Coordinates of C-alpha atoms in Angstrom, one line a residue:
X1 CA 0.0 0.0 0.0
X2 CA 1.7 3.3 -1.0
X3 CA 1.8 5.8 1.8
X4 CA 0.5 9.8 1.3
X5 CA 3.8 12.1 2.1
X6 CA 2.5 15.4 2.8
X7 CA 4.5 18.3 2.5
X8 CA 4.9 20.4 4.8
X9 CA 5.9 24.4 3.5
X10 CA 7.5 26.6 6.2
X11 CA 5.3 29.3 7.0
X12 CA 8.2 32.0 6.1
X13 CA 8.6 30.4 2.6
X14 CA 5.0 30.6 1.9
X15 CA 4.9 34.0 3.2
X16 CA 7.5 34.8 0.4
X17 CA 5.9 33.0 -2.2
X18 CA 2.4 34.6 -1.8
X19 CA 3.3 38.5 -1.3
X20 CA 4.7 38.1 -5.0
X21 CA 1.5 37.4 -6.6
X22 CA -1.7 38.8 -7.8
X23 CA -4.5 39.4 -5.2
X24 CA -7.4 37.0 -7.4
X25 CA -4.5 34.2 -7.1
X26 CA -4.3 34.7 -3.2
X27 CA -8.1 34.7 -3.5
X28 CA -7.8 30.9 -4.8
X29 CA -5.3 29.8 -2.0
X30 CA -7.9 30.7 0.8
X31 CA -9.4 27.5 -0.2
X32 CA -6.5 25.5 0.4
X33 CA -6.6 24.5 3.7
X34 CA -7.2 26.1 7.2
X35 CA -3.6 26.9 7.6
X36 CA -3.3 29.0 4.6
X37 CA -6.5 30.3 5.0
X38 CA -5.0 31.8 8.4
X39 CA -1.7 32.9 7.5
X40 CA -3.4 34.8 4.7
X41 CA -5.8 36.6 6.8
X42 CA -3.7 37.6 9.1
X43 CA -2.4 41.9 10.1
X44 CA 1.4 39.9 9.1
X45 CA 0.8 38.3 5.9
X46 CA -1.3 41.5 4.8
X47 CA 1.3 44.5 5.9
X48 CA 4.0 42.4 4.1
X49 CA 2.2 42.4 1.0
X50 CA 1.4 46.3 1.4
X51 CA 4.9 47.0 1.8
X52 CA 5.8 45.1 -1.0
X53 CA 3.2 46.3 -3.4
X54 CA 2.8 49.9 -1.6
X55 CA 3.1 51.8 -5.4
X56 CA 1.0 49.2 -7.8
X57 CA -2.2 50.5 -9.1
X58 CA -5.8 49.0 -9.0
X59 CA -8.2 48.4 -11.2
X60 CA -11.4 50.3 -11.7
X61 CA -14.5 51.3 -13.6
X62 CA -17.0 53.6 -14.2
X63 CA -20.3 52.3 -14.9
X64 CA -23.7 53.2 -16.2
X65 CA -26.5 52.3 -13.4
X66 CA -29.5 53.0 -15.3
X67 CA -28.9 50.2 -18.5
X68 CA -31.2 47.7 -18.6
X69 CA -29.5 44.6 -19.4
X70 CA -26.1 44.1 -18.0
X71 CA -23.7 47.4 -16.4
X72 CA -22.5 49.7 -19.4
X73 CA -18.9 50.0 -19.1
X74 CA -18.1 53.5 -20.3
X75 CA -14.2 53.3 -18.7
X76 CA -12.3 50.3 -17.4
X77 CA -8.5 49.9 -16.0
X78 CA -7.8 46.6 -15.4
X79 CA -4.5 44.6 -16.3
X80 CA -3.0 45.9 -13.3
X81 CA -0.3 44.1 -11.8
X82 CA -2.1 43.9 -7.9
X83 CA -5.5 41.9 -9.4
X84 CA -4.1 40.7 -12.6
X85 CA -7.0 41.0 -14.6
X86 CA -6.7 40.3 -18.0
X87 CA -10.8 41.5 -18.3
X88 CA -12.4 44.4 -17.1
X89 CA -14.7 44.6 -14.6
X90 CA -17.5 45.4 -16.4
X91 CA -17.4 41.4 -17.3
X92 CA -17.8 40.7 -14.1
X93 CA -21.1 42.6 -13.0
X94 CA -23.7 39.4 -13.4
X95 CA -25.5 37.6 -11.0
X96 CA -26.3 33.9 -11.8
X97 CA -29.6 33.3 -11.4
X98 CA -31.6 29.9 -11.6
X99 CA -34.5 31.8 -12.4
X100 CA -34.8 33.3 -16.1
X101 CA -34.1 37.2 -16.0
X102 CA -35.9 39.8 -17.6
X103 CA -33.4 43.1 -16.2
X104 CA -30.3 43.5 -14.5
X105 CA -29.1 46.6 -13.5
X106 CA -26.2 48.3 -11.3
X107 CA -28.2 50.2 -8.4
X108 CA -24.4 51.3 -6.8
X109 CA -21.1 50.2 -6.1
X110 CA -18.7 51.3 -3.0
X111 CA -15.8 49.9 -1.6
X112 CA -15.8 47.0 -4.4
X113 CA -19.4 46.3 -3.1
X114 CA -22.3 46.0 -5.9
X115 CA -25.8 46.7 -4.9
X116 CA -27.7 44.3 -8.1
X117 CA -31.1 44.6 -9.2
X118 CA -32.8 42.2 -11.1
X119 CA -36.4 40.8 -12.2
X120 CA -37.7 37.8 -13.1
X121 CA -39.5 36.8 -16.5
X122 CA -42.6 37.3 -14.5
X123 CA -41.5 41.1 -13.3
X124 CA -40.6 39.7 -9.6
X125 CA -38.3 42.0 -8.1
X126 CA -35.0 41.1 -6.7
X127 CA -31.8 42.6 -4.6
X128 CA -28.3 41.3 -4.4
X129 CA -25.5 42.5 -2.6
X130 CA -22.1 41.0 -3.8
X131 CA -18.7 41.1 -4.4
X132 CA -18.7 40.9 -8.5
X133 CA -14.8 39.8 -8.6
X134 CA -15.3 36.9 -5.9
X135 CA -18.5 36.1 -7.2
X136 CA -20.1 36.1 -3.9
X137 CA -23.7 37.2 -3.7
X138 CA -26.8 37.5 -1.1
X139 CA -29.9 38.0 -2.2
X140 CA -31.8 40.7 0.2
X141 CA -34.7 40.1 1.2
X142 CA -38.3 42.8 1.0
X143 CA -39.2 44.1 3.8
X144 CA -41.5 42.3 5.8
X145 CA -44.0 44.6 5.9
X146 CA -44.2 44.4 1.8
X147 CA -45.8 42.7 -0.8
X148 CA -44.0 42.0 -4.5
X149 CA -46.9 43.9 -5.4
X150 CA -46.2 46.5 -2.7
X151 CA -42.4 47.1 -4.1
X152 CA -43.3 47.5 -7.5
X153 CA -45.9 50.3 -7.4
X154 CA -42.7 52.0 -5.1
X155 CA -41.0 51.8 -7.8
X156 CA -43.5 53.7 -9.5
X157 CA -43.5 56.1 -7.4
X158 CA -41.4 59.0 -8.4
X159 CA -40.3 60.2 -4.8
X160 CA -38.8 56.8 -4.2
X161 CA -35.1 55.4 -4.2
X162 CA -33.8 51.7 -3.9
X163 CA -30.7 52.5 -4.6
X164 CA -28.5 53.5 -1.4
X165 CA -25.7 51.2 -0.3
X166 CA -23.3 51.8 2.4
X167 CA -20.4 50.3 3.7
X168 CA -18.9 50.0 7.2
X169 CA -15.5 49.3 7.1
X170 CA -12.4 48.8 9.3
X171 CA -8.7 48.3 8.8
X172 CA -9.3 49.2 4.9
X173 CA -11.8 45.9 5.2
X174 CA -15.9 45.8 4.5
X175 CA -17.0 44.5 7.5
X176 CA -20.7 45.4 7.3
X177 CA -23.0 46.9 4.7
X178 CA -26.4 48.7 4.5
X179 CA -29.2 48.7 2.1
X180 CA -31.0 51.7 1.6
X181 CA -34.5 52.8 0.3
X182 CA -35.3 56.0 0.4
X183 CA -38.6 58.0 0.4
X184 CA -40.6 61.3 0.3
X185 CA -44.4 62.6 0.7
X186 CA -43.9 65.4 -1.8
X187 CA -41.9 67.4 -4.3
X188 CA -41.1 69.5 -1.8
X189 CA -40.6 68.2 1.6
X190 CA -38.7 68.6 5.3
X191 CA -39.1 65.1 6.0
X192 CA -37.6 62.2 4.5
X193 CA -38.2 58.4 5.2
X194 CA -35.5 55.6 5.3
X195 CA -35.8 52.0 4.8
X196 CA -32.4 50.1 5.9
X197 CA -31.4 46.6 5.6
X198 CA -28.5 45.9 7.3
X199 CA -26.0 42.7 6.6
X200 CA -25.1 42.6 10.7
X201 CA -28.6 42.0 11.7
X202 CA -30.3 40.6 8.6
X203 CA -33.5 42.9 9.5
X204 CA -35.0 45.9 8.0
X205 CA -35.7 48.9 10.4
X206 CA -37.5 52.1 9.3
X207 CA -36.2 55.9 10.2
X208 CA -38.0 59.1 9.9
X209 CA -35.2 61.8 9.6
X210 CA -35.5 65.6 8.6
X211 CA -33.7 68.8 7.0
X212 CA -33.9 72.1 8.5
X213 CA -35.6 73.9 6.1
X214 CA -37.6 72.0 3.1
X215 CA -35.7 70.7 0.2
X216 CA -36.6 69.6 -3.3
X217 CA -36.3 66.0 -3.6
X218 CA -36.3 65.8 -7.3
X219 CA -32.6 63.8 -7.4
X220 CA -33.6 61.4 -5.0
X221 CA -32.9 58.2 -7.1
X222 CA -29.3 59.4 -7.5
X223 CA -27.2 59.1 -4.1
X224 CA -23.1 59.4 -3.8
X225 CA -21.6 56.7 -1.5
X226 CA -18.6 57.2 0.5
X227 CA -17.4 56.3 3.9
X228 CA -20.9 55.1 5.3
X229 CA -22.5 58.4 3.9
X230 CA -25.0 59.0 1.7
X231 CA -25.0 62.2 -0.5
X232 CA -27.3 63.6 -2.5
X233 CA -28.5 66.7 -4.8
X234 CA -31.0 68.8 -3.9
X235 CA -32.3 72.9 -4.2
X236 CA -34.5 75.3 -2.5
X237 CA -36.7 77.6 -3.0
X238 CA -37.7 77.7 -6.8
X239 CA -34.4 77.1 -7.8
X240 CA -34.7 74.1 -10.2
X241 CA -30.9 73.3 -10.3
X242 CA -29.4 72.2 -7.9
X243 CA -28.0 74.1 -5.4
X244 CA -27.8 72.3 -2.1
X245 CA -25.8 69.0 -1.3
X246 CA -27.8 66.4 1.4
X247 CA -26.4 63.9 3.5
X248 CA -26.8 61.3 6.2
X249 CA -24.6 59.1 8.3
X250 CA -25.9 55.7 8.5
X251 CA -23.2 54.0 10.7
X252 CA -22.4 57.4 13.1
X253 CA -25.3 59.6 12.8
X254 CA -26.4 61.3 16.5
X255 CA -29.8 62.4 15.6
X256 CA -32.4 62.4 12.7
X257 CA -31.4 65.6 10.7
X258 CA -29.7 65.3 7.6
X259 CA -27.0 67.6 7.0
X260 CA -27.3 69.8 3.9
X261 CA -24.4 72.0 2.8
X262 CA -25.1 74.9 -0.1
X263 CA -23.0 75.0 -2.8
X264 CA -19.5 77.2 -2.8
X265 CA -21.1 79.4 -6.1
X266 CA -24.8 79.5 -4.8
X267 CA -25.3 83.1 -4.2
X268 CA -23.0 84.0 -7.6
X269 CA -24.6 82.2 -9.9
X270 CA -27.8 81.9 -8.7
X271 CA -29.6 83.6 -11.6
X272 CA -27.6 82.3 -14.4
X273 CA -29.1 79.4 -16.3
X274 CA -25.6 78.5 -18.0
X275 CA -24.0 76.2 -15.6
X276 CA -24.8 72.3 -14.7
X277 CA -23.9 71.1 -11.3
X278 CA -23.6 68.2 -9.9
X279 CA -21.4 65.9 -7.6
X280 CA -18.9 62.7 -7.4
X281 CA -16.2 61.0 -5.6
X282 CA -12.3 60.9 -6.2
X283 CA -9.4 59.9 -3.7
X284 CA -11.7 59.4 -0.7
X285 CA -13.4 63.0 -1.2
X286 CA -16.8 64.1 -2.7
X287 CA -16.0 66.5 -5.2
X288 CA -18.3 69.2 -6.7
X289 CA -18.5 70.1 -10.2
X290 CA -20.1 73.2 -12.2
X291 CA -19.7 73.3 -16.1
X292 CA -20.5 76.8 -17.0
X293 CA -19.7 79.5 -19.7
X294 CA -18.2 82.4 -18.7
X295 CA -19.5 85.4 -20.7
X296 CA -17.1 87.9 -19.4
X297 CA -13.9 85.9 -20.4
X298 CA -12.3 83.0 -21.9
X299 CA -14.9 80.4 -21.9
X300 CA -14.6 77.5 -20.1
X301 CA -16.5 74.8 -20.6
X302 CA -20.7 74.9 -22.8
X303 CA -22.7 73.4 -20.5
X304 CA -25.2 72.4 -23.2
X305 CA -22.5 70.6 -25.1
X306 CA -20.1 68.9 -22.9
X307 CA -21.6 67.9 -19.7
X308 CA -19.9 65.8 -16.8
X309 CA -20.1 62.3 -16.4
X310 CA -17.9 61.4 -13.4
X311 CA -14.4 61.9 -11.8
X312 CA -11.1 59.6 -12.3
X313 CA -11.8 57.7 -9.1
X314 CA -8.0 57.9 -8.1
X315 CA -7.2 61.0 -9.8
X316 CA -8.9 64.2 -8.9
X317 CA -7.4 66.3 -12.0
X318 CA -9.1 64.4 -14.1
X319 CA -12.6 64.8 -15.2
X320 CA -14.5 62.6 -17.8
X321 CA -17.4 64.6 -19.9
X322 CA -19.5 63.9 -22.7
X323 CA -19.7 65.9 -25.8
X324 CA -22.9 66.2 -27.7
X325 CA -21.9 67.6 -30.8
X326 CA -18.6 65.1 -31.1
X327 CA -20.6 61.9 -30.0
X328 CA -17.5 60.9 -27.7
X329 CA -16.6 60.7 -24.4
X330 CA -13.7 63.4 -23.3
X331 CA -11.4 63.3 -20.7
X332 CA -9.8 66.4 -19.3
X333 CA -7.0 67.3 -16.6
X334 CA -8.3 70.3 -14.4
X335 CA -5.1 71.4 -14.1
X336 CA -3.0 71.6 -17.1
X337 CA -6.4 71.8 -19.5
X338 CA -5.0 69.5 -21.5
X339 CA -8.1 67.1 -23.2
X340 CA -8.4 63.9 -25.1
X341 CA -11.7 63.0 -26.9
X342 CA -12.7 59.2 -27.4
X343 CA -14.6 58.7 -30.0
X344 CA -16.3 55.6 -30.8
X345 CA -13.3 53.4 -32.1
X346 CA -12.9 49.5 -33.4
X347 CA -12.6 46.6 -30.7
X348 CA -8.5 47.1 -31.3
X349 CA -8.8 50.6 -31.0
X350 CA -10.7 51.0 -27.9
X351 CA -7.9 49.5 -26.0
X352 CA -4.7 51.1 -24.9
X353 CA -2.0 50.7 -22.1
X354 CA -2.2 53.4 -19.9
X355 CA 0.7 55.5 -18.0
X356 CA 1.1 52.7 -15.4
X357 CA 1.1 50.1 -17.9
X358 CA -2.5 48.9 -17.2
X359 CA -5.1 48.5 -20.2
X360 CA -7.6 51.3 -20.5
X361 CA -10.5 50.8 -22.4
X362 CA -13.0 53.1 -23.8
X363 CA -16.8 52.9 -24.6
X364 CA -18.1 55.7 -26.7
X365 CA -21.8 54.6 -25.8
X366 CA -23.2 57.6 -28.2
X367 CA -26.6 55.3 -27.8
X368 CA -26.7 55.4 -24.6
X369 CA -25.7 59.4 -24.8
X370 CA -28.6 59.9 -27.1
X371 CA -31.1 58.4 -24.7
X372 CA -30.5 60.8 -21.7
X373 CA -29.5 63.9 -23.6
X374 CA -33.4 65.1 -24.1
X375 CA -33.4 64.6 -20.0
X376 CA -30.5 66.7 -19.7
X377 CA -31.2 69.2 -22.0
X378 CA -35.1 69.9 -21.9
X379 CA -35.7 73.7 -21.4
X380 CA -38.2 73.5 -18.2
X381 CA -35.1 71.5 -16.4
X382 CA -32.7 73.4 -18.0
X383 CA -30.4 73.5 -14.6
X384 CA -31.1 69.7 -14.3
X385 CA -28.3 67.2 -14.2
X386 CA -28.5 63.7 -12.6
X387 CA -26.1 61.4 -12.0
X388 CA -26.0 58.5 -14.0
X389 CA -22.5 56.8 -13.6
X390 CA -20.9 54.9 -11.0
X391 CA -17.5 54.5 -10.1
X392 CA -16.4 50.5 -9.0
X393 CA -12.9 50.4 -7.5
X394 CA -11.4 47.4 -6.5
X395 CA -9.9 47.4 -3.2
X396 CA -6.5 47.0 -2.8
X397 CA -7.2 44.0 -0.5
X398 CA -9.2 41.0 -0.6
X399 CA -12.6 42.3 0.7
X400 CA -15.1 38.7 0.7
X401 CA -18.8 39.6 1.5
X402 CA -19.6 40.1 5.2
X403 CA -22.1 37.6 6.4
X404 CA -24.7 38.2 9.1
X405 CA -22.7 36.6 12.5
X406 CA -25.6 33.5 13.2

């Protein structure tokens, strides 16, 4: 009978071995056994891979929440030596179902957390909260308290929002997450409703929170994540642009106020219907943006014509817009002014290394362009701009799903 030898690796040799390759590799090692699983878990195994790759990039996309089939890829990084991805995320955004699907949409993504919606052949709503790159998933459950039927005519409902999703993390590391709904009595309102699912508990809890001074609540279905926060746009008075940014805390909030902060040019432009605001995220930071012309001067950017799309999640002089009379998307460094336009290219084309020797690729999606334009552009919102991309950046540490402690 022929005896088993098992081999035995020092832990300081595997140590070595791992720090030198690519986090979805690592990912597959987990599985090994429970001895690997704990060394690569571990504050050691983790710091000596940060010190080693401290400088490689990460890849990262920015995606279109509002398609209807799978998540529009308008920019993706990938390639980069930290994943080694050799395709961009925007491959990975699917859910396998055993049910037929209808739709499936990107609701939001933070922290390398997706918030999926999806329904049935029948129309059956459904909610996942995963990790695309691991392929883990949970479906979330509807409230208690409502029907299919009951979710559906929200969805209707033009002062609702299912798309909030907040992290909680700790040590660079989602430990928790939140699902939020979100909605108003009115158009114009003081009071504003939550509904939170949270992955600790596994429960749904309702709040009733409130702004100052009444808000219009006609950006309500497009929220900015970013470190537990949710931010969104909003105006007062008659003011149909926006001119106000809200937010709430879901993990550290004291009290039931959201905070709402007016915008730095509120009182200078104010009566000038030239300018778009709106807001985004880059380096850990909301950013705010207004695309305006500037009569008096050089001018700086047509609002009608090129409007912005989102930031460079890791680069804050970079902004991407899109161009209405060029049909391509245009990417533009704040600080040097210095622009590239991306038209819509070939397969071969479309791809390119970038500066850090990643691949970059780009999406003209004039289609899509074409669809929201009217939205954007229509003279009773002429001040008007929503939201409709989201940034997904890998972390630059394996971040599995948090499960609800049994």
């Amino acid at each position: 009978m022929t005896k088993r030898i098992k081999l035995v690796v020092p832990e300081e040799v595997l140590v070595k071995i791992l720090v030198h390759l690519s986090l979805t590799s690592i990912a597959r090692f987990i599985s090994v056994c429970k001895e690997w699983k704990s060394i690569i878990n571990s504050d050691y195994f983790r710091d000596q891979y940060e010190s080693l790759n401290s400088s490689s990039s990460v890849s990262w996309s920015i995606m279109s929440t509002r398609n209807q089939t799978f998540a529009l890829e308008i920019v993706g990084h990938h390639g980069c030596q930290r994943w080694g991805l050799k395709n961009s995320l925007g491959s990975y955004m699917h859910y396998k179902s055993d049910t037929p699907l209808r739709k499936t949409c990107v609701l939001s993504c933070t922290d390398g957390i997706v918030l999926l919606y999806t329904e049935t052949i029948e129309g059956a709503p459904m909610y996942h909260v995963g990790n695309p790159l691991l392929q883990q998933w949970v479906q979330i459950p509807l409230p208690p308290h409502l029907t299919v039927f009951d979710v559906v005519r929200l969805q209707e409902n033009m002062f609702f929002s299912d798309t909030g999703l907040v992290t909680k993390m700790e040590k660079g590391i989602v430990v928790g997450y939140k699902v939020v709904w979100m909605l108003v009595s009115w158009f114009v309102s003081t009071k504003l409703t939550f509904m939170i699912y949270s992955s600790e508990t596994g429960l749904w809890k309702t709040e009733n929170v409130r702004c100052k001074r009444s808000m219009l609540w006609s950006r309500l279905k497009y929220s900015v994540p970013l470190n537990g926060i949710l931010h969104w746009l909003s105006s007062i008075g008659s003011d149909i642009d926006a001119n106000y940014i809200v937010s709430y805390d879901f993990y550290n909030g004291l009290d039931d106020e959201c905070h709402t902060i007016p915008f730095p040019d509120f009182q200078e432009y104010q009566q000038a219907r030239c300018f778009k605001r709106t807001i985004t995220t880059s380096v850990g930071f909301v950013v705010y943006c207004n695309v305006f012309s500037d009569n008096g001067g050089r001018t700086i950017m047509f609002g009608v014509d090129y409007f912005p799309v989102v930031m460079h999640p890791l680069n804050y002089e970079i902004i991407y817009l899109w161009s209405r009379n060029k049909n391509a998307l245009m990417s533009l460094n704040l600080r040097t002014y210095r622009y590239c336009l991306r038209k819509k290219l070939s397969p071969e084309e479309m791809v390119k290394k970038s500066m850090d020797g990643c691949i970059m690729k780009f999406s003209g999606c004039k289609e899509y362009m074409d669809l929201i334009y009217p939205i954007f552009a229509n003279a009773i919102y002429g001040g008007v701009h929503d939201l409709y991309f989201s940034q997904y950046v890998l972390p630059r540490w394996l971040n599995p799903l948090p499960h609800r402690a049994s």
